[in-house]
């Protein structure tokens, strides 16, 4: 249909990673990984423990440096491979600019324990974003309302459940108005009933067309929420594609073996 075509053509690549390589000592953790994420897309990354999923997110979010390959945000190179393939990173200012494009939600929430909920959310936009306090506080309270935590702004992280803490950390990431949000196993530290509330929040963000890259072990969630799924094993992308097709009808033996462990 023509309207779909127009939307597709107008979609912009927010993130592009080309031929990423990463070693820790002799351990080749990422081998020639390429992916791209368009505006509004939800991309899930699945795979066994140790396959390199977190390292890939850490390279994308500048917490690790790639040895080889390109990292491109909104068409601008954050790192660019030289003629030998080695990644050459931009200036400090260029990296700082790239950091404004994304947010990151960790498995273990990473909230400041000695800050209230409200301060956890408002500190980054005020200190790093240099935005006016009144505006930041008003937005933070809106975000807390959206996360179902309107009454928790004065609480400290230890007074909250894991699910509540994770919702605060999602609010904290959103307060920086990122173009793309990364999640690294956002529910792995949570009990099943708290997992559901986080998956619900992420589904709502997807419905609002938030661009997201999600590392998860929640297969049915990944199938339902994603536009694209990547299966990694041993530092390579073994298989990727349309979610229902990949989850229900995997082509590669390694994908089949991995998914068979998740059948109910
Ligand atoms: P996943 O998130 O898929 O479980 P990781 O990216 O955490 O996988 O790890 C991939 C591999 O990289 C593992 O062999 C792990 O031991 C290794 N690794 C990860 N981080 C480091 C590090 N900082 N130093 C050395 N080895 C690391
Ligand atoms: Mg990991």
PDB file of C-alpha atoms and ligand atoms in Angstrom:
ATOM      1  CA  UNK A   1       0.000   0.000   0.000  1.00  0.00           C
ATOM      2  CA  UNK A   2       1.346   3.347  -0.960  1.00  0.00           C
ATOM      3  CA  UNK A   3       0.998   4.962   2.486  1.00  0.00           C
ATOM      4  CA  UNK A   4       3.130   2.169   3.987  1.00  0.00           C
ATOM      5  CA  UNK A   5       5.717   2.718   1.304  1.00  0.00           C
ATOM      6  CA  UNK A   6       5.934   6.410   2.065  1.00  0.00           C
ATOM      7  CA  UNK A   7       6.372   5.752   5.792  1.00  0.00           C
ATOM      8  CA  UNK A   8       9.046   3.177   5.054  1.00  0.00           C
ATOM      9  CA  UNK A   9      10.999   5.460   2.781  1.00  0.00           C
ATOM     10  CA  UNK A  10      10.823   8.313   5.241  1.00  0.00           C
ATOM     11  CA  UNK A  11      12.087   6.123   8.104  1.00  0.00           C
ATOM     12  CA  UNK A  12      15.496   7.201   9.196  1.00  0.00           C
ATOM     13  CA  UNK A  13      18.318   5.022  10.390  1.00  0.00           C
ATOM     14  CA  UNK A  14      18.955   6.030  13.992  1.00  0.00           C
ATOM     15  CA  UNK A  15      21.712   3.509  14.585  1.00  0.00           C
ATOM     16  CA  UNK A  16      24.018   1.638  12.303  1.00  0.00           C
ATOM     17  CA  UNK A  17      26.784  -0.740  13.308  1.00  0.00           C
ATOM     18  CA  UNK A  18      28.955  -2.123  10.528  1.00  0.00           C
ATOM     19  CA  UNK A  19      31.404  -5.031  10.891  1.00  0.00           C
ATOM     20  CA  UNK A  20      31.902  -4.644  14.615  1.00  0.00           C
ATOM     21  CA  UNK A  21      34.744  -6.686  16.091  1.00  0.00           C
ATOM     22  CA  UNK A  22      35.646  -6.814  19.756  1.00  0.00           C
ATOM     23  CA  UNK A  23      38.230  -8.855  21.657  1.00  0.00           C
ATOM     24  CA  UNK A  24      39.004  -9.196  25.340  1.00  0.00           C
ATOM     25  CA  UNK A  25      42.600 -10.406  25.234  1.00  0.00           C
ATOM     26  CA  UNK A  26      42.494 -13.434  22.927  1.00  0.00           C
ATOM     27  CA  UNK A  27      38.771 -13.884  23.383  1.00  0.00           C
ATOM     28  CA  UNK A  28      36.968 -12.718  20.232  1.00  0.00           C
ATOM     29  CA  UNK A  29      33.643 -11.721  21.710  1.00  0.00           C
ATOM     30  CA  UNK A  30      32.086  -9.973  18.691  1.00  0.00           C
ATOM     31  CA  UNK A  31      32.912 -11.117  15.169  1.00  0.00           C
ATOM     32  CA  UNK A  32      31.791  -8.972  12.280  1.00  0.00           C
ATOM     33  CA  UNK A  33      28.453  -7.898  13.718  1.00  0.00           C
ATOM     34  CA  UNK A  34      26.334  -5.538  11.636  1.00  0.00           C
ATOM     35  CA  UNK A  35      22.903  -4.181  12.420  1.00  0.00           C
ATOM     36  CA  UNK A  36      20.776  -1.148  11.799  1.00  0.00           C
ATOM     37  CA  UNK A  37      17.824   0.306  13.628  1.00  0.00           C
ATOM     38  CA  UNK A  38      15.307   2.608  11.998  1.00  0.00           C
ATOM     39  CA  UNK A  39      13.267   5.226  13.756  1.00  0.00           C
ATOM     40  CA  UNK A  40      10.290   3.592  15.503  1.00  0.00           C
ATOM     41  CA  UNK A  41      11.697   0.080  15.192  1.00  0.00           C
ATOM     42  CA  UNK A  42      11.963  -2.405  18.043  1.00  0.00           C
ATOM     43  CA  UNK A  43      14.863  -4.811  17.620  1.00  0.00           C
ATOM     44  CA  UNK A  44      15.307  -7.685  20.063  1.00  0.00           C
ATOM     45  CA  UNK A  45      18.551  -9.573  20.575  1.00  0.00           C
ATOM     46  CA  UNK A  46      18.349 -13.111  21.925  1.00  0.00           C
ATOM     47  CA  UNK A  47      20.982 -15.763  22.523  1.00  0.00           C
ATOM     48  CA  UNK A  48      22.676 -17.863  25.183  1.00  0.00           C
ATOM     49  CA  UNK A  49      24.687 -16.442  28.028  1.00  0.00           C
ATOM     50  CA  UNK A  50      28.185 -15.444  26.917  1.00  0.00           C
ATOM     51  CA  UNK A  51      27.189 -14.941  23.281  1.00  0.00           C
ATOM     52  CA  UNK A  52      28.203 -11.263  23.347  1.00  0.00           C
ATOM     53  CA  UNK A  53      24.826  -9.536  23.690  1.00  0.00           C
ATOM     54  CA  UNK A  54      25.836  -7.232  26.553  1.00  0.00           C
ATOM     55  CA  UNK A  55      29.172  -6.457  24.942  1.00  0.00           C
ATOM     56  CA  UNK A  56      27.344  -5.423  21.768  1.00  0.00           C
ATOM     57  CA  UNK A  57      25.061  -3.078  23.740  1.00  0.00           C
ATOM     58  CA  UNK A  58      28.068  -1.753  25.658  1.00  0.00           C
ATOM     59  CA  UNK A  59      29.864  -1.016  22.382  1.00  0.00           C
ATOM     60  CA  UNK A  60      26.758   0.680  20.991  1.00  0.00           C
ATOM     61  CA  UNK A  61      26.453   2.838  24.115  1.00  0.00           C
ATOM     62  CA  UNK A  62      30.147   3.754  24.321  1.00  0.00           C
ATOM     63  CA  UNK A  63      30.753   1.832  27.552  1.00  0.00           C
ATOM     64  CA  UNK A  64      33.199  -0.328  25.577  1.00  0.00           C
ATOM     65  CA  UNK A  65      35.278   0.553  22.543  1.00  0.00           C
ATOM     66  CA  UNK A  66      35.043  -1.595  19.441  1.00  0.00           C
ATOM     67  CA  UNK A  67      38.301  -2.886  17.953  1.00  0.00           C
ATOM     68  CA  UNK A  68      36.916  -2.813  14.431  1.00  0.00           C
ATOM     69  CA  UNK A  69      33.924  -1.427  12.577  1.00  0.00           C
ATOM     70  CA  UNK A  70      31.697   1.626  12.342  1.00  0.00           C
ATOM     71  CA  UNK A  71      29.261   3.039  14.878  1.00  0.00           C
ATOM     72  CA  UNK A  72      26.863   5.573  13.364  1.00  0.00           C
ATOM     73  CA  UNK A  73      24.105   7.549  15.082  1.00  0.00           C
ATOM     74  CA  UNK A  74      21.653   9.508  12.917  1.00  0.00           C
ATOM     75  CA  UNK A  75      24.001   9.262   9.985  1.00  0.00           C
ATOM     76  CA  UNK A  76      26.986  10.676  11.877  1.00  0.00           C
ATOM     77  CA  UNK A  77      30.035   8.560  12.570  1.00  0.00           C
ATOM     78  CA  UNK A  78      30.813   8.030  16.240  1.00  0.00           C
ATOM     79  CA  UNK A  79      33.476   5.533  15.218  1.00  0.00           C
ATOM     80  CA  UNK A  80      34.632   4.834  11.687  1.00  0.00           C
ATOM     81  CA  UNK A  81      36.733   1.947  10.427  1.00  0.00           C
ATOM     82  CA  UNK A  82      40.031   3.005   8.863  1.00  0.00           C
ATOM     83  CA  UNK A  83      41.487   1.254   5.794  1.00  0.00           C
ATOM     84  CA  UNK A  84      42.580  -1.701   7.967  1.00  0.00           C
ATOM     85  CA  UNK A  85      39.117  -2.001   9.544  1.00  0.00           C
ATOM     86  CA  UNK A  86      40.217  -0.606  12.921  1.00  0.00           C
ATOM     87  CA  UNK A  87      37.655   1.624  14.653  1.00  0.00           C
ATOM     88  CA  UNK A  88      38.717   5.249  14.963  1.00  0.00           C
ATOM     89  CA  UNK A  89      36.551   7.154  17.425  1.00  0.00           C
ATOM     90  CA  UNK A  90      35.445  10.770  17.126  1.00  0.00           C
ATOM     91  CA  UNK A  91      36.442  13.610  19.413  1.00  0.00           C
ATOM     92  CA  UNK A  92      35.234  13.882  22.992  1.00  0.00           C
ATOM     93  CA  UNK A  93      32.630  16.416  21.867  1.00  0.00           C
ATOM     94  CA  UNK A  94      31.410  14.099  19.100  1.00  0.00           C
ATOM     95  CA  UNK A  95      31.059  11.195  21.539  1.00  0.00           C
ATOM     96  CA  UNK A  96      29.214  13.443  23.967  1.00  0.00           C
ATOM     97  CA  UNK A  97      26.800  14.401  21.217  1.00  0.00           C
ATOM     98  CA  UNK A  98      26.213  10.747  20.347  1.00  0.00           C
ATOM     99  CA  UNK A  99      25.474   9.982  24.018  1.00  0.00           C
ATOM    100  CA  UNK A 100      22.532  12.392  23.894  1.00  0.00           C
ATOM    101  CA  UNK A 101      20.829  10.172  21.346  1.00  0.00           C
ATOM    102  CA  UNK A 102      20.419   7.069  23.489  1.00  0.00           C
ATOM    103  CA  UNK A 103      19.417   5.835  26.922  1.00  0.00           C
ATOM    104  CA  UNK A 104      20.308   2.578  28.609  1.00  0.00           C
ATOM    105  CA  UNK A 105      18.337   0.455  31.068  1.00  0.00           C
ATOM    106  CA  UNK A 106      20.363  -2.171  32.900  1.00  0.00           C
ATOM    107  CA  UNK A 107      19.405  -5.504  34.402  1.00  0.00           C
ATOM    108  CA  UNK A 108      20.182  -4.279  37.937  1.00  0.00           C
ATOM    109  CA  UNK A 109      18.512  -0.840  37.712  1.00  0.00           C
ATOM    110  CA  UNK A 110      21.695   1.114  38.649  1.00  0.00           C
ATOM    111  CA  UNK A 111      19.807   3.785  40.571  1.00  0.00           C
ATOM    112  CA  UNK A 112      21.688   6.037  42.990  1.00  0.00           C
ATOM    113  CA  UNK A 113      20.810   4.539  46.400  1.00  0.00           C
ATOM    114  CA  UNK A 114      21.248   7.822  48.291  1.00  0.00           C
ATOM    115  CA  UNK A 115      19.008   9.827  45.913  1.00  0.00           C
ATOM    116  CA  UNK A 116      15.223   9.927  46.058  1.00  0.00           C
ATOM    117  CA  UNK A 117      13.256   8.653  43.080  1.00  0.00           C
ATOM    118  CA  UNK A 118      12.650  12.207  41.869  1.00  0.00           C
ATOM    119  CA  UNK A 119      16.312  13.155  42.194  1.00  0.00           C
ATOM    120  CA  UNK A 120      17.413  10.001  40.357  1.00  0.00           C
ATOM    121  CA  UNK A 121      15.261  11.087  37.414  1.00  0.00           C
ATOM    122  CA  UNK A 122      15.898  14.840  37.432  1.00  0.00           C
ATOM    123  CA  UNK A 123      19.648  14.945  38.105  1.00  0.00           C
ATOM    124  CA  UNK A 124      20.845  13.878  34.622  1.00  0.00           C
ATOM    125  CA  UNK A 125      18.664  16.318  32.609  1.00  0.00           C
ATOM    126  CA  UNK A 126      19.597  19.174  34.959  1.00  0.00           C
ATOM    127  CA  UNK A 127      23.332  18.450  35.275  1.00  0.00           C
ATOM    128  CA  UNK A 128      24.114  16.889  31.907  1.00  0.00           C
ATOM    129  CA  UNK A 129      21.231  18.249  29.842  1.00  0.00           C
ATOM    130  CA  UNK A 130      21.558  21.723  31.446  1.00  0.00           C
ATOM    131  CA  UNK A 131      17.786  22.063  31.275  1.00  0.00           C
ATOM    132  CA  UNK A 132      15.649  24.327  33.470  1.00  0.00           C
ATOM    133  CA  UNK A 133      14.761  22.756  36.819  1.00  0.00           C
ATOM    134  CA  UNK A 134      11.029  23.571  36.771  1.00  0.00           C
ATOM    135  CA  UNK A 135      10.544  22.011  33.379  1.00  0.00           C
ATOM    136  CA  UNK A 136      12.596  18.909  34.288  1.00  0.00           C
ATOM    137  CA  UNK A 137      10.672  18.383  37.542  1.00  0.00           C
ATOM    138  CA  UNK A 138       7.313  18.745  35.783  1.00  0.00           C
ATOM    139  CA  UNK A 139       8.334  16.212  33.129  1.00  0.00           C
ATOM    140  CA  UNK A 140       9.739  13.818  35.736  1.00  0.00           C
ATOM    141  CA  UNK A 141       6.429  13.871  37.592  1.00  0.00           C
ATOM    142  CA  UNK A 142       4.596  13.139  34.321  1.00  0.00           C
ATOM    143  CA  UNK A 143       6.926  10.205  33.690  1.00  0.00           C
ATOM    144  CA  UNK A 144       6.368   8.871  37.200  1.00  0.00           C
ATOM    145  CA  UNK A 145       2.619   9.091  36.660  1.00  0.00           C
ATOM    146  CA  UNK A 146       2.983   7.185  33.408  1.00  0.00           C
ATOM    147  CA  UNK A 147       5.023   4.514  35.192  1.00  0.00           C
ATOM    148  CA  UNK A 148       2.359   4.208  37.903  1.00  0.00           C
ATOM    149  CA  UNK A 149       4.694   5.691  40.515  1.00  0.00           C
ATOM    150  CA  UNK A 150       3.138   9.118  41.110  1.00  0.00           C
ATOM    151  CA  UNK A 151       3.177   8.570  44.890  1.00  0.00           C
ATOM    152  CA  UNK A 152       6.808   7.420  45.016  1.00  0.00           C
ATOM    153  CA  UNK A 153       8.760  10.550  44.152  1.00  0.00           C
ATOM    154  CA  UNK A 154      10.191  10.960  47.663  1.00  0.00           C
ATOM    155  CA  UNK A 155      10.938   7.266  48.176  1.00  0.00           C
ATOM    156  CA  UNK A 156      14.484   5.891  48.077  1.00  0.00           C
ATOM    157  CA  UNK A 157      15.340   2.917  45.877  1.00  0.00           C
ATOM    158  CA  UNK A 158      15.615   0.493  48.829  1.00  0.00           C
ATOM    159  CA  UNK A 159      11.977   1.248  49.691  1.00  0.00           C
ATOM    160  CA  UNK A 160      10.792   0.025  46.269  1.00  0.00           C
ATOM    161  CA  UNK A 161      10.245  -3.405  44.746  1.00  0.00           C
ATOM    162  CA  UNK A 162      12.536  -4.499  41.928  1.00  0.00           C
ATOM    163  CA  UNK A 163       9.780  -3.812  39.420  1.00  0.00           C
ATOM    164  CA  UNK A 164       9.267  -0.298  40.800  1.00  0.00           C
ATOM    165  CA  UNK A 165      13.012   0.363  40.727  1.00  0.00           C
ATOM    166  CA  UNK A 166      13.169  -0.772  37.132  1.00  0.00           C
ATOM    167  CA  UNK A 167      10.274   1.545  36.236  1.00  0.00           C
ATOM    168  CA  UNK A 168      12.185   4.415  37.876  1.00  0.00           C
ATOM    169  CA  UNK A 169      15.238   3.564  35.806  1.00  0.00           C
ATOM    170  CA  UNK A 170      13.113   3.551  32.648  1.00  0.00           C
ATOM    171  CA  UNK A 171      11.708   6.965  33.666  1.00  0.00           C
ATOM    172  CA  UNK A 172      15.266   8.177  34.293  1.00  0.00           C
ATOM    173  CA  UNK A 173      16.320   7.088  30.805  1.00  0.00           C
ATOM    174  CA  UNK A 174      13.240   8.691  29.203  1.00  0.00           C
ATOM    175  CA  UNK A 175      13.833  11.973  31.048  1.00  0.00           C
ATOM    176  CA  UNK A 176      16.851  12.548  28.806  1.00  0.00           C
ATOM    177  CA  UNK A 177      14.533  12.319  25.768  1.00  0.00           C
ATOM    178  CA  UNK A 178      16.604   9.717  23.956  1.00  0.00           C
ATOM    179  CA  UNK A 179      15.919   8.868  20.327  1.00  0.00           C
ATOM    180  CA  UNK A 180      16.752   5.244  21.046  1.00  0.00           C
ATOM    181  CA  UNK A 181      16.513   3.208  24.207  1.00  0.00           C
ATOM    182  CA  UNK A 182      18.627   0.132  24.943  1.00  0.00           C
ATOM    183  CA  UNK A 183      17.562  -2.519  27.441  1.00  0.00           C
ATOM    184  CA  UNK A 184      19.957  -5.207  28.683  1.00  0.00           C
ATOM    185  CA  UNK A 185      17.832  -8.027  30.131  1.00  0.00           C
ATOM    186  CA  UNK A 186      15.519  -5.569  31.917  1.00  0.00           C
ATOM    187  CA  UNK A 187      13.539  -8.314  33.666  1.00  0.00           C
ATOM    188  CA  UNK A 188      16.256 -10.841  34.519  1.00  0.00           C
ATOM    189  CA  UNK A 189      16.560  -9.690  38.122  1.00  0.00           C
ATOM    190  CA  UNK A 190      12.784  -9.753  38.677  1.00  0.00           C
ATOM    191  CA  UNK A 191      10.243 -12.288  39.877  1.00  0.00           C
ATOM    192  CA  UNK A 192       7.727 -13.415  37.244  1.00  0.00           C
ATOM    193  CA  UNK A 193       4.910 -11.122  38.425  1.00  0.00           C
ATOM    194  CA  UNK A 194       7.207  -8.094  38.406  1.00  0.00           C
ATOM    195  CA  UNK A 195       8.568  -9.122  35.016  1.00  0.00           C
ATOM    196  CA  UNK A 196       5.057  -8.690  33.626  1.00  0.00           C
ATOM    197  CA  UNK A 197       4.783  -5.075  34.754  1.00  0.00           C
ATOM    198  CA  UNK A 198       8.079  -4.154  33.073  1.00  0.00           C
ATOM    199  CA  UNK A 199       7.180  -5.949  29.842  1.00  0.00           C
ATOM    200  CA  UNK A 200       3.875  -4.038  29.907  1.00  0.00           C
ATOM    201  CA  UNK A 201       5.710  -0.697  30.199  1.00  0.00           C
ATOM    202  CA  UNK A 202       7.998  -1.624  27.298  1.00  0.00           C
ATOM    203  CA  UNK A 203       4.992  -2.662  25.198  1.00  0.00           C
ATOM    204  CA  UNK A 204       3.399   0.723  25.868  1.00  0.00           C
ATOM    205  CA  UNK A 205       6.584   2.463  24.749  1.00  0.00           C
ATOM    206  CA  UNK A 206       6.572   0.343  21.588  1.00  0.00           C
ATOM    207  CA  UNK A 207       2.963   1.379  20.940  1.00  0.00           C
ATOM    208  CA  UNK A 208       4.152   5.005  21.181  1.00  0.00           C
ATOM    209  CA  UNK A 209       6.795   4.162  18.543  1.00  0.00           C
ATOM    210  CA  UNK A 210       9.781   4.531  20.844  1.00  0.00           C
ATOM    211  CA  UNK A 211      12.823   3.112  19.088  1.00  0.00           C
ATOM    212  CA  UNK A 212      14.272   0.307  21.197  1.00  0.00           C
ATOM    213  CA  UNK A 213      16.955  -2.374  21.174  1.00  0.00           C
ATOM    214  CA  UNK A 214      16.151  -5.045  23.749  1.00  0.00           C
ATOM    215  CA  UNK A 215      18.301  -7.928  24.938  1.00  0.00           C
ATOM    216  CA  UNK A 216      15.870 -10.388  26.482  1.00  0.00           C
ATOM    217  CA  UNK A 217      15.191 -14.005  27.358  1.00  0.00           C
ATOM    218  CA  UNK A 218      11.439 -13.428  27.178  1.00  0.00           C
ATOM    219  CA  UNK A 219      10.777 -15.135  23.853  1.00  0.00           C
ATOM    220  CA  UNK A 220       7.037 -14.593  23.511  1.00  0.00           C
ATOM    221  CA  UNK A 221       7.497 -10.944  24.504  1.00  0.00           C
ATOM    222  CA  UNK A 222      10.274 -10.548  21.912  1.00  0.00           C
ATOM    223  CA  UNK A 223       8.070 -12.161  19.270  1.00  0.00           C
ATOM    224  CA  UNK A 224       5.101  -9.921  20.074  1.00  0.00           C
ATOM    225  CA  UNK A 225       6.815  -6.556  20.555  1.00  0.00           C
ATOM    226  CA  UNK A 226       9.657  -6.618  18.004  1.00  0.00           C
ATOM    227  CA  UNK A 227       9.892  -5.667  14.368  1.00  0.00           C
ATOM    228  CA  UNK A 228      13.103  -7.641  14.009  1.00  0.00           C
ATOM    229  CA  UNK A 229      14.894 -10.320  16.053  1.00  0.00           C
ATOM    230  CA  UNK A 230      18.592 -11.092  16.057  1.00  0.00           C
ATOM    231  CA  UNK A 231      19.838 -14.439  17.397  1.00  0.00           C
ATOM    232  CA  UNK A 232      23.466 -14.338  18.517  1.00  0.00           C
ATOM    233  CA  UNK A 233      25.706 -17.208  19.529  1.00  0.00           C
ATOM    234  CA  UNK A 234      29.462 -17.280  19.953  1.00  0.00           C
ATOM    235  CA  UNK A 235      29.902 -13.632  18.982  1.00  0.00           C
ATOM    236  CA  UNK A 236      28.174 -13.885  15.614  1.00  0.00           C
ATOM    237  CA  UNK A 237      24.664 -13.246  14.325  1.00  0.00           C
ATOM    238  CA  UNK A 238      23.516 -16.782  13.550  1.00  0.00           C
ATOM    239  CA  UNK A 239      20.081 -15.856  12.288  1.00  0.00           C
ATOM    240  CA  UNK A 240      17.868 -12.788  12.152  1.00  0.00           C
ATOM    241  CA  UNK A 241      14.546 -11.828  10.726  1.00  0.00           C
ATOM    242  CA  UNK A 242      10.853 -11.299  11.145  1.00  0.00           C
ATOM    243  CA  UNK A 243       9.938 -12.220  14.754  1.00  0.00           C
ATOM    244  CA  UNK A 244       7.154 -14.761  14.234  1.00  0.00           C
ATOM    245  CA  UNK A 245       9.103 -16.488  11.513  1.00  0.00           C
ATOM    246  CA  UNK A 246      12.319 -16.647  13.550  1.00  0.00           C
ATOM    247  CA  UNK A 247      10.685 -17.789  16.785  1.00  0.00           C
ATOM    248  CA  UNK A 248       8.127 -20.195  15.298  1.00  0.00           C
ATOM    249  CA  UNK A 249      10.101 -21.443  12.337  1.00  0.00           C
ATOM    250  CA  UNK A 250      13.881 -21.046  12.893  1.00  0.00           C
ATOM    251  CA  UNK A 251      16.130 -22.124  10.035  1.00  0.00           C
ATOM    252  CA  UNK A 252      19.494 -22.715  11.712  1.00  0.00           C
ATOM    253  CA  UNK A 253      20.192 -25.696  13.953  1.00  0.00           C
ATOM    254  CA  UNK A 254      21.718 -23.478  16.651  1.00  0.00           C
ATOM    255  CA  UNK A 255      18.615 -21.294  16.701  1.00  0.00           C
ATOM    256  CA  UNK A 256      16.375 -24.348  16.957  1.00  0.00           C
ATOM    257  CA  UNK A 257      18.445 -25.780  19.812  1.00  0.00           C
ATOM    258  CA  UNK A 258      18.391 -22.474  21.693  1.00  0.00           C
ATOM    259  CA  UNK A 259      14.656 -21.885  21.257  1.00  0.00           C
ATOM    260  CA  UNK A 260      13.758 -25.464  22.204  1.00  0.00           C
ATOM    261  CA  UNK A 261      14.871 -24.610  25.743  1.00  0.00           C
ATOM    262  CA  UNK A 262      12.155 -21.978  25.956  1.00  0.00           C
ATOM    263  CA  UNK A 263       9.176 -24.038  24.805  1.00  0.00           C
ATOM    264  CA  UNK A 264       6.521 -24.155  27.478  1.00  0.00           C
TER     265      UNK A 264
HETATM  266  P1  LIG B   1      26.051 -12.073  27.111  1.00  0.00           P
HETATM  267  O1  LIG B   1      25.573 -10.711  27.487  1.00  0.00           O
HETATM  268  O2  LIG B   1      25.501 -12.562  25.811  1.00  0.00           O
HETATM  269  O3  LIG B   1      25.861 -13.062  28.212  1.00  0.00           O
HETATM  270  P2  LIG B   1      28.686 -10.890  27.294  1.00  0.00           P
HETATM  271  O4  LIG B   1      28.751  -9.837  26.254  1.00  0.00           O
HETATM  272  O5  LIG B   1      28.470 -10.462  28.699  1.00  0.00           O
HETATM  273  O6  LIG B   1      27.620 -12.000  26.854  1.00  0.00           O
HETATM  274  O7  LIG B   1      30.038 -11.724  27.275  1.00  0.00           O
HETATM  275  C1  LIG B   1      30.578 -12.259  26.082  1.00  0.00           C
HETATM  276  C2  LIG B   1      31.967 -12.788  26.392  1.00  0.00           C
HETATM  277  O8  LIG B   1      32.827 -11.710  26.700  1.00  0.00           O
HETATM  278  C3  LIG B   1      32.051 -13.753  27.566  1.00  0.00           C
HETATM  279  O9  LIG B   1      32.985 -14.744  27.245  1.00  0.00           O
HETATM  280  C4  LIG B   1      32.555 -12.867  28.691  1.00  0.00           C
HETATM  281  O10 LIG B   1      33.259 -13.615  29.622  1.00  0.00           O
HETATM  282  C5  LIG B   1      33.453 -11.898  27.943  1.00  0.00           C
HETATM  283  N1  LIG B   1      33.568 -10.583  28.594  1.00  0.00           N
HETATM  284  C6  LIG B   1      32.556  -9.692  28.757  1.00  0.00           C
HETATM  285  N2  LIG B   1      32.993  -8.567  29.347  1.00  0.00           N
HETATM  286  C7  LIG B   1      34.321  -8.754  29.576  1.00  0.00           C
HETATM  287  C8  LIG B   1      35.348  -7.948  30.160  1.00  0.00           C
HETATM  288  N3  LIG B   1      35.088  -6.716  30.606  1.00  0.00           N
HETATM  289  N4  LIG B   1      36.588  -8.470  30.211  1.00  0.00           N
HETATM  290  C9  LIG B   1      36.852  -9.695  29.740  1.00  0.00           C
HETATM  291  N5  LIG B   1      35.938 -10.507  29.170  1.00  0.00           N
HETATM  292  C10 LIG B   1      34.693 -10.045  29.084  1.00  0.00           C
HETATM  293 MG1  LIG B   2      24.508 -10.054  29.138  1.00  0.00          MG
END
